Structures are given as C-alpha cells and as structure tokens.
Amino acid sequence: MPADVVRRARSAVAVGVLLLTAACTSSTPPDRPAPPQVRASTGEFTGGTPAADPDADYVLTGTGPHVEEINPSFSAQLGDYVVTGTFPTTDNQVESTTDRMRVSVVNVETGELRWLQIPTSRNKKSVKADDGSPGGADVSDLCATTYDGEQVLYGISALPYKGWDVDEYGEFPMLFRLRADGNEVVYRGEDISTYAGLRGAAANPALADEYLPMKTGEPVASAGLVECASLPNGSLAVAQYYPREGSRSGQVVVFDSAGSLVAGVALPDYTAVDGGVVDEMLPRDIVAAPEPIGSQAYISVVSDAFAPDGTALPFPVTEIAYDTTDAALTVQAGPFVASAGHRSNRSAYSTSGDLYVPVTVADPNDEQSVWTSAGVAVYPRSLLDAQQPSSSVEALAPQRFFGGTGNLSVDVQVLEDAGLVVDVDYRGGVTAYRMSDGQACAALTPDLPAELAASGAQLQAIVKGTYDAERDYLWLPMNVTAEDGASVPQIYGVNTARLAATCGT
C-alpha cells in the first residue's frame, strides 16, 4: 500500500491553499435551502442485523442503485443509525467522482440503507463544475454531540466548493447538523453553515479573521476542516488542514455545540527529528479524551509532515489542551513520534487520559514504500503530563508497545468496558489487545460475500469506526473494490461482548 494512501487530505493542499486565500466576495448572503428530506434507496445492507442475532458479527453489504457512489469513510452513531461520511471513490477529497454531497445512513436494527443528500446554499442537490467535471463535495468526518437538548451529528467538509458558478449553484456547507426524527435521519434548512455563515457565527470577529480569513480572489474559500472530535462539554475540536498565509503548519479550532467558532490555535513551524526543516505540518487525525481532567479537555492530533522536496516525514502526535473555562487552546506536548523511524496514523484516549497510538514503519522489502504496523504505543497520562511543547519533532519512547499486526493500522478504539484496545488495519482485520497486559487475544477478518470474493474484490481502508455501547457493537465502515473498479460499501459489525469473552476480559 503506498504510504500516501492514508493521507486522505494531502493531495488537497495545492488546491486548498489556493482556496484558503480566497473567501466569499459577495455581501449578499446565500439563500436558505428548503428543508430537505432523507431519500430512501431501493437497496439495503444485506447480511443480517443484531435484531436477528445479537451475538453474531456481521458484514453488511450495500446493494441497489447508486451504491457505487457511496465510499464510506468516517462513521458516527445517531440512535439506531450508523451514519458514514462519503469520500469520492478516488479517496481524494478534491477529486470528486459524483456531483452530490451525501451521507449514507444504515439502520443497524433493520439493515436498511438510506442516504441523505445535502443541498447547496442555492438548494441544488446536483452540481457540475464549469469544465463539466463532477461538482460534488466530500463529507470528511461526522461527530456526535448534543444541541438544543437533543443528540445530533455534525458533519464537516474539507472542500465544499470547486470551480462552479456560485451565483447559480451556491456552495455546499462546510459544517452541518443531522438529527434523528422518528424513523429517519433528517437535515433541516437552518442546519447549514457555509464559510460566510461560520464567520458570522464566530464568538468574535477577531477569531473569524484569524481562522476563517476573508480574502479576495476565488468566490469561496475552504477552511480545510478534515476531521473532528467531540469534547466532553459538547463542543467540537476540528483539525484545520490547510496552513494560513505565511505559515507552513495547520491549525486546530473549536466550535461550540451551536456551531460557533470559539477558539483556535496554530501549530508552530517545526524542524524534523533529524534537525531538517519540516516544510508542512498539516493536522489530520484528531481525537479527544472522553473525560476532562479538571477544566482541561485533552486533544490528540496526528499531522501529516513533509520535507521541502515533498518527501513524507514521520507523522507526529501533538497533544493540545482545551480549557473549557477560558475557551482557550494550548499546545501541551509534542510533536513526538515513538522513534525516528516510526509514523503515527491514529490515536485514542482512555477515560483516564492515557493515549494509545498505532504506529507504522516502512517495509524495507517493498519497493512501493508500503508501511506496516509496529504495534500500538501506550503513553500513560503521567508520561504526557511530564512533556513540554517542542520546536522540533522529538522521539518519545512509549511506556510499552502492544505487538504489531503486520498490516497498516488505520483505526484504534479503546473499549474500556470490555478491557480491550482494538486495532484495525487497512484490509479490515481487527486485532484485540487486553489493556491489562497488552497481549493480543483475538484476530478477526470480515468475510466477503461469495460473489465478491469470486470476482477478486478486495477490502479497502477503513478510516474510523464507531462504538455502539447499547448493542455492544463496533461498527467499521469499509469499501470493497472489484477488479473492474466497481465499488461496494460495507459495514463490518464486530460484537464486542463476544470479543471480550474470547479475550477473557
């Protein structure tokens, strides 16, 4: 697997920096769209549901029209629904393969597949760029929180505009809310936030000017919002991938549960582990500790890092503290890697603030620079608290390693009730480690349906799953690509209660 595949927003930088230097030049606010509705597909996710057998694992395979346009990536839970963001099938946010913006919605009790089409600010559901290319937008991530007394999901988009007539088509939202309403997931017209809308909703104009700057040139800017994390107080921490003008590093921002920008911090420019220059430090993966410590909510950010010649450097971790009293972000520790040759991909916190980081190393036997798992690095809270922010990427040895799986890690989940840390690789393999002793105790791989397996289809990278505590399931979105390039979405449901029983936890 090429090293750059996990850098899902990396190839957006050239376009993103251009768009970041330009914002809405019109003073006329876009029209509010009429409230759209969830559109049910005629297909479904086949393969059984927990309602039929609550003790089984499931591979739910999408069928029906338009499933080839659903490339599930990040997922979040909303009641009975697993909602997944949808990347273009190029796995590149700026290379749209469909003319729409949508999320897929799976009822895990019935197996029903629906999708929600998000309209533009001009109430257009289908957009073509001026050159005739598809004009859709990515949904880069989804995060659950509470707003106005009800559970909602926030969706974000890294690049909600690309080269079409804004006066005719409008722009897709950069931030939007989804709600559960009876037996549907709905999106309402007032839940849209365009770039100008986010600026207007910021806690103060200075914040908007710093993190959502108004520029001249292109009709719409992109804030480069690539991934989000739900904070304990209901706010959202968001990784802002594209550097601001004059900087080589991205930012982390916080929106409150109403969608107002309340805080931000720019990552400094850094030197590399070997003392060389880090040309770009672009935050991507972002997670938050589920419980605060005092007024501090801890945030872990994994950044893509590159030398001036474009060579990928080890991707480091930076820990940031969000003070919920003062609404202030501060770099707390890092950036660091487990050792000079290690690259981080994802991270996850326990409730006590311990950090688990799957790390990878280059495979010396592979000419394609495939990266393989070196295990899960464990950083206890006490070790992180002893660190200081650094002007360079440092090597920070973890307290211990959980053994590697051999495949590139793309997701990690801390399931404290089960006493497990679950590592997921890019082929859909799941390895469970006991938190008590770090030993691997179970390994699972989803089975492809016979007709897909016979066609030579392969599972593609899972990005971020969601844990369903009510049903004891870990839902992992994935994509299956056949030899002819056809794409089929899947949801892999791992029964975590059975996993815990297997592991003796």
XYZ file of C-alpha atoms in Angstrom:
505
model
C 0.000 0.000 0.000
C 1.536 3.365 -0.968
C 2.468 5.487 2.014
C 0.386 8.396 0.827
C -2.901 6.488 0.789
C -3.641 7.160 4.446
C -3.019 10.853 3.890
C -6.545 11.373 2.713
C -6.363 15.168 2.520
C -2.721 15.522 1.428
C -3.395 15.926 -2.282
C -5.876 18.676 -1.476
C -3.122 21.002 -0.304
C -2.336 22.709 -3.593
C -5.971 23.468 -4.292
C -6.778 24.028 -0.637
C -4.106 26.657 -0.083
C -5.340 28.489 -3.146
C -8.898 28.376 -1.896
C -7.914 29.314 1.626
C -6.536 32.598 0.365
C -9.908 33.459 -1.128
C -13.292 33.827 0.502
C -16.791 34.961 -0.345
C -16.604 38.352 -2.015
C -20.338 38.915 -2.269
C -22.037 40.742 0.570
C -25.363 39.105 -0.249
C -25.962 36.085 1.991
C -26.896 32.898 0.137
C -30.495 31.807 0.090
C -31.507 29.348 2.778
C -32.395 25.975 1.281
C -35.773 24.445 1.862
C -35.642 21.655 4.452
C -34.562 18.519 2.567
C -35.639 15.001 3.387
C -33.827 11.710 3.704
C -34.173 9.853 0.427
C -34.533 6.106 0.850
C -32.726 3.928 -1.631
C -34.265 0.792 -3.067
C -31.334 -1.254 -1.827
C -30.318 -2.365 1.618
C -27.391 -3.643 3.594
C -27.765 -7.405 3.470
C -26.204 -9.872 5.852
C -28.341 -9.881 8.990
C -28.747 -7.499 11.911
C -28.341 -7.601 15.703
C -32.121 -7.764 16.000
C -31.982 -11.229 14.421
C -28.971 -12.500 16.366
C -27.445 -10.152 18.947
C -24.405 -12.375 19.447
C -23.130 -12.540 15.872
C -20.677 -10.490 13.847
C -21.986 -9.016 10.620
C -20.717 -7.941 7.244
C -23.481 -5.745 5.838
C -23.099 -5.286 2.092
C -24.732 -2.438 0.193
C -26.993 -3.258 -2.753
C -29.215 -1.241 -5.053
C -28.867 1.864 -7.236
C -26.031 4.329 -6.694
C -24.134 2.185 -4.202
C -21.023 2.716 -6.324
C -21.160 6.379 -5.287
C -21.011 5.529 -1.582
C -17.420 5.287 -0.396
C -17.848 5.123 3.392
C -15.063 6.605 5.433
C -15.784 8.091 8.858
C -18.748 6.961 10.899
C -20.757 8.086 13.904
C -23.797 6.806 15.762
C -27.168 8.543 15.938
C -29.734 6.379 17.730
C -30.387 3.256 15.678
C -28.361 4.623 12.787
C -24.752 4.375 11.764
C -24.077 7.394 9.590
C -20.973 7.411 7.420
C -19.310 10.261 5.632
C -18.765 9.686 1.945
C -15.486 10.394 0.194
C -15.221 10.350 -3.592
C -14.137 6.921 -4.760
C -10.751 8.377 -5.717
C -10.109 8.561 -1.955
C -9.206 12.204 -2.522
C -11.473 14.968 -1.328
C -10.683 17.332 -4.196
C -11.229 14.792 -6.978
C -14.995 14.403 -6.971
C -16.445 11.345 -8.672
C -20.055 12.300 -8.072
C -21.921 15.573 -8.458
C -23.510 15.449 -4.990
C -22.783 15.719 -1.297
C -24.282 12.920 0.746
C -24.003 10.699 3.767
C -25.085 7.084 3.935
C -27.452 6.082 6.728
C -27.722 2.475 7.909
C -30.382 1.316 10.345
C -28.465 -1.354 12.215
C -31.688 -2.897 13.512
C -33.248 -3.445 10.088
C -30.285 -3.345 7.699
C -31.983 -0.608 5.681
C -29.670 1.650 3.717
C -30.630 5.236 3.016
C -28.703 8.290 2.095
C -29.153 11.907 2.832
C -28.406 14.346 0.063
C -27.089 17.653 1.366
C -28.105 20.594 -0.852
C -26.091 23.709 -1.569
C -26.893 27.182 -0.286
C -28.922 27.620 -3.510
C -30.849 24.425 -2.795
C -29.107 22.482 -5.550
C -28.533 18.779 -4.984
C -26.504 18.228 -8.152
C -23.639 20.463 -9.238
C -21.406 20.498 -12.306
C -18.173 22.463 -12.477
C -17.600 24.907 -15.317
C -15.372 22.421 -17.130
C -18.090 19.759 -16.959
C -16.397 17.721 -14.249
C -18.409 16.445 -11.253
C -19.014 19.131 -8.675
C -19.799 17.197 -5.533
C -18.230 17.657 -2.124
C -16.755 15.335 0.464
C -18.087 14.675 3.945
C -14.773 14.367 5.709
C -15.982 13.422 9.174
C -19.003 13.128 11.465
C -19.103 13.726 15.209
C -21.880 13.218 17.747
C -22.816 15.835 20.322
C -25.876 17.386 21.961
C -27.534 20.533 20.670
C -30.688 22.187 21.980
C -31.408 19.182 24.196
C -31.166 16.509 21.500
C -28.439 14.308 20.114
C -27.116 15.491 16.777
C -24.312 14.685 14.392
C -22.111 17.376 12.944
C -20.667 16.792 9.501
C -17.751 18.724 8.051
C -16.358 19.131 4.555
C -12.757 19.801 3.586
C -13.592 21.231 0.174
C -17.261 22.234 -0.253
C -16.633 24.259 -3.412
C -14.565 23.668 -6.529
C -14.851 25.749 -9.634
C -18.558 26.094 -10.403
C -20.793 29.139 -10.772
C -21.587 30.159 -7.196
C -24.366 32.523 -8.263
C -26.181 29.635 -9.937
C -25.302 26.678 -7.726
C -24.280 28.153 -4.381
C -21.864 26.247 -2.163
C -22.100 23.083 -0.123
C -21.969 23.502 3.664
C -18.667 23.402 5.473
C -20.460 22.416 8.683
C -23.939 20.894 9.039
C -26.145 19.125 11.584
C -28.093 15.878 11.292
C -30.890 14.858 13.665
C -32.899 11.726 14.363
C -36.606 12.270 13.771
C -38.736 9.192 14.369
C -37.559 6.542 11.947
C -35.453 8.895 9.843
C -32.285 10.912 9.991
C -33.063 14.426 8.809
C -31.240 17.553 7.778
C -33.050 20.855 8.118
C -32.537 24.041 6.209
C -31.384 26.016 9.224
C -28.653 23.485 9.931
C -26.380 24.652 7.125
C -23.181 26.637 7.717
C -21.248 27.951 4.739
C -17.891 29.687 5.032
C -19.554 33.080 5.396
C -22.035 31.594 7.855
C -19.242 30.239 10.036
C -17.540 33.619 10.011
C -20.733 35.353 11.049
C -21.389 32.862 13.855
C -17.891 33.123 15.381
C -17.682 34.201 19.010
C -15.881 37.378 17.944
C -14.678 38.930 14.667
C -11.012 38.530 15.591
C -11.391 34.744 15.757
C -13.109 34.716 12.386
C -10.395 36.862 10.816
C -7.644 34.641 12.214
C -9.040 31.190 11.444
C -11.616 31.919 8.731
C -9.987 34.876 6.983
C -11.743 36.905 4.320
C -9.640 37.283 1.175
C -10.210 38.379 -2.376
C -9.933 36.246 -5.487
C -11.880 32.988 -5.646
C -15.591 33.292 -4.811
C -15.489 30.753 -1.955
C -12.758 29.773 0.491
C -12.167 26.456 2.189
C -11.237 26.237 5.851
C -9.774 22.769 5.308
C -11.866 21.098 8.009
C -10.764 17.466 7.699
C -11.605 15.634 10.939
C -13.453 16.362 14.169
C -13.635 15.134 17.755
C -16.414 15.538 20.306
C -15.248 17.234 23.503
C -16.715 16.341 26.914
C -18.558 19.683 27.148
C -20.335 19.108 23.819
C -18.058 21.292 21.717
C -16.221 20.048 18.623
C -12.474 20.141 18.095
C -11.637 20.216 14.387
C -8.343 19.731 12.557
C -7.814 22.531 10.036
C -5.513 21.043 7.414
C -4.549 23.969 5.220
C -1.951 26.423 6.551
C -2.787 30.077 6.762
C -0.964 32.526 4.528
C 2.635 32.830 5.673
C 2.619 29.605 7.692
C 3.721 26.044 6.980
C 1.501 24.455 9.630
C -2.225 23.978 10.034
C -4.494 24.777 12.951
C -6.912 23.252 15.450
C -10.188 25.060 16.097
C -13.135 24.532 18.429
C -16.810 25.074 17.600
C -19.401 25.046 20.360
C -22.451 22.792 20.091
C -24.335 25.524 18.221
C -21.631 25.681 15.538
C -19.949 28.916 16.669
C -16.171 29.207 16.417
C -14.957 29.806 19.988
C -11.225 29.002 19.978
C -8.267 28.194 17.790
C -4.548 27.541 17.924
C -2.000 27.472 15.122
C 0.612 24.748 15.188
C 4.088 26.320 15.077
C 6.544 25.615 12.290
C 8.851 22.760 13.270
C 12.128 21.063 12.494
C 12.290 17.324 11.870
C 13.619 14.549 14.089
C 16.962 14.719 12.259
C 17.116 18.508 12.536
C 15.981 19.127 8.965
C 13.200 21.509 8.021
C 9.576 20.400 8.196
C 8.082 22.224 5.232
C 4.488 21.346 6.135
C 2.834 20.147 9.347
C -0.796 19.506 8.493
C -3.141 18.246 11.262
C -5.411 15.400 10.188
C -6.468 12.796 12.758
C -7.974 14.346 15.884
C -9.449 12.681 18.967
C -10.414 13.885 22.433
C -10.206 12.236 25.826
C -13.737 11.181 26.856
C -13.399 12.736 30.321
C -11.852 16.088 31.275
C -9.251 16.437 33.998
C -10.367 19.477 35.916
C -11.187 22.128 33.329
C -8.782 20.605 30.789
C -10.023 18.552 27.853
C -7.136 16.782 26.135
C -6.916 16.521 22.365
C -4.522 14.364 20.355
C -3.677 15.430 16.813
C -1.733 13.399 14.252
C -0.279 15.565 11.481
C 0.976 14.822 8.008
C 4.555 16.123 7.782
C 6.657 16.756 4.687
C 10.149 17.918 3.816
C 10.667 20.822 1.374
C 11.059 18.360 -1.520
C 7.688 16.774 -0.702
C 9.141 13.667 0.931
C 6.919 12.339 3.697
C 8.408 12.585 7.173
C 7.307 10.557 10.207
C 3.799 11.739 11.081
C 3.916 13.007 14.685
C 1.446 13.380 17.544
C 0.780 16.729 19.207
C -1.283 16.972 22.381
C -3.388 20.088 22.872
C -5.309 21.099 25.984
C -8.634 22.908 25.738
C -9.553 24.902 28.833
C -13.329 24.731 28.986
C -13.451 27.635 31.450
C -11.493 30.114 29.341
C -12.238 28.571 25.909
C -8.504 28.524 25.179
C -6.368 26.013 23.270
C -2.734 25.403 24.258
C -0.137 23.051 22.801
C 0.596 20.731 25.722
C 3.132 18.204 24.441
C 4.963 17.295 21.273
C 5.123 16.909 18.437
C 6.549 13.445 19.000
C 6.940 10.043 17.380
C 7.711 6.757 19.110
C 11.141 6.670 17.450
C 12.857 8.290 14.490
C 11.611 5.660 12.044
C 8.010 5.469 13.244
C 4.956 7.121 11.758
C 1.700 7.692 13.625
C -1.653 7.264 11.902
C -4.386 7.379 14.538
C -4.742 7.696 18.283
C -7.314 7.116 21.011
C -7.689 8.040 24.678
C -8.888 6.118 27.688
C -11.119 7.860 30.228
C -8.065 8.471 32.427
C -6.283 10.301 29.614
C -3.849 7.549 28.618
C -3.084 7.714 24.905
C -2.893 4.737 22.520
C -1.136 5.360 19.199
C -0.848 2.747 16.425
C 2.493 3.322 14.730
C 3.876 2.061 11.458
C 7.281 1.531 9.890
C 8.356 1.366 6.275
C 8.632 -2.147 4.882
C 12.251 -2.445 3.663
C 11.294 -5.298 1.344
C 8.640 -3.386 -0.556
C 9.573 -1.074 -3.419
C 6.206 0.703 -3.171
C 7.053 2.084 0.290
C 4.328 0.085 1.973
C 4.076 0.826 5.691
C 3.351 -1.953 8.144
C 2.254 -1.976 11.763
C 4.852 -1.688 14.505
C 2.213 -2.053 17.195
C 0.252 0.260 19.461
C 2.333 2.667 21.537
C 0.972 3.338 25.036
C 1.536 6.736 26.661
C 0.110 6.978 30.194
C -1.257 10.308 31.366
C 1.666 10.803 33.746
C 4.175 10.498 30.887
C 2.285 13.009 28.756
C 1.977 15.447 31.659
C 5.757 15.414 32.047
C 6.296 16.640 28.473
C 6.685 20.176 27.165
C 5.890 21.667 23.767
C 8.866 21.436 21.425
C 10.062 23.381 18.393
C 11.102 20.141 16.730
C 9.637 16.689 16.255
C 11.057 14.589 19.088
C 11.289 10.857 19.690
C 9.269 9.933 22.782
C 9.512 6.310 23.823
C 6.165 4.921 24.993
C 5.784 3.128 28.284
C 5.148 -0.068 26.326
C 4.085 -1.468 22.965
C 1.241 -3.788 22.137
C 2.556 -6.081 19.383
C 2.054 -5.211 15.705
C -0.385 -6.901 13.339
C 1.750 -6.748 10.191
C -0.733 -4.600 8.261
C -1.017 -0.832 8.192
C -3.156 0.424 11.084
C -5.921 2.851 10.158
C -8.091 2.951 13.278
C -7.817 2.291 17.005
C -10.634 2.026 19.527
C -10.345 1.927 23.322
C -13.204 -0.222 24.665
C -12.759 0.191 28.398
C -15.928 -1.656 29.401
C -14.551 -4.667 27.552
C -10.990 -4.094 28.795
C -9.713 -4.020 25.217
C -7.817 -1.893 22.748
C -8.866 -2.740 19.196
C -6.532 -2.079 16.272
C -8.000 -2.089 12.750
C -5.869 -2.461 9.631
C -6.479 -1.242 6.104
C -7.691 -4.667 4.947
C -10.413 -4.780 7.598
C -8.530 -7.010 10.005
C -9.349 -6.480 13.682
C -6.850 -7.291 16.436
C -7.898 -7.033 20.080
C -5.383 -6.438 22.868
C -6.048 -6.789 26.573
C -5.496 -3.455 28.288
C -4.252 -5.260 31.396
C -1.231 -6.982 29.843
C -1.051 -5.778 26.227
C -1.388 -9.287 24.827
C -3.159 -9.899 21.530
C -6.139 -12.085 22.357
C -8.313 -12.145 19.221
C -7.937 -11.558 15.495
C -10.880 -11.188 13.124
C -11.194 -10.611 9.403
C -14.535 -9.944 7.703
C -15.589 -12.464 5.089
C -16.540 -11.090 1.706
C -19.795 -12.334 0.185
C -19.065 -15.257 -2.126
C -19.834 -13.406 -5.345
C -17.483 -10.564 -4.413
C -14.721 -12.894 -3.283
C -15.022 -14.842 -6.535
C -14.594 -11.633 -8.533
C -11.250 -10.866 -6.916
C -12.612 -7.957 -4.900
C -10.543 -6.562 -2.042
C -11.403 -4.646 1.095
C -10.142 -1.094 1.171
C -9.101 1.130 4.051
C -11.396 1.615 6.997
C -10.937 5.092 8.389
C -12.846 5.496 11.633
C -15.413 3.218 13.214
C -17.981 3.936 15.888
C -18.723 2.053 19.092
C -22.365 1.221 19.806
C -22.460 0.790 23.591
C -26.180 -0.023 23.634
C -25.757 -3.057 21.387
C -22.129 -3.902 22.219
C -21.043 -3.495 18.613
C -18.130 -1.840 16.913
C -19.315 -0.647 13.501
C -16.498 -0.296 10.963
C -17.143 1.299 7.561
C -15.207 -0.105 4.648
C -15.247 -0.268 0.900
C -14.887 -3.238 -1.418
C -13.293 -2.672 -4.809
C -13.682 -5.278 -7.539
C -11.086 -5.936 -10.223
C -13.119 -3.896 -12.700
C -13.031 -0.905 -10.350
C -16.636 -1.222 -9.193
C -17.108 -0.139 -5.598
C -19.415 -1.644 -2.967
C -19.860 -0.212 0.550
C -19.805 -2.443 3.597
C -20.309 -2.104 7.326
C -18.480 -4.634 9.483
C -20.248 -5.134 12.811
C -17.991 -6.653 15.484
C -19.766 -7.990 18.569
C -17.603 -6.586 21.356
C -19.236 -8.623 24.130
C -18.234 -11.799 22.336
C -14.809 -10.327 21.677
C -14.380 -9.658 25.400
C -15.464 -13.204 26.225
C -12.894 -14.575 23.785
C -10.211 -12.441 25.406
C -11.252 -13.345 28.942
C -11.862 -9.756 29.974
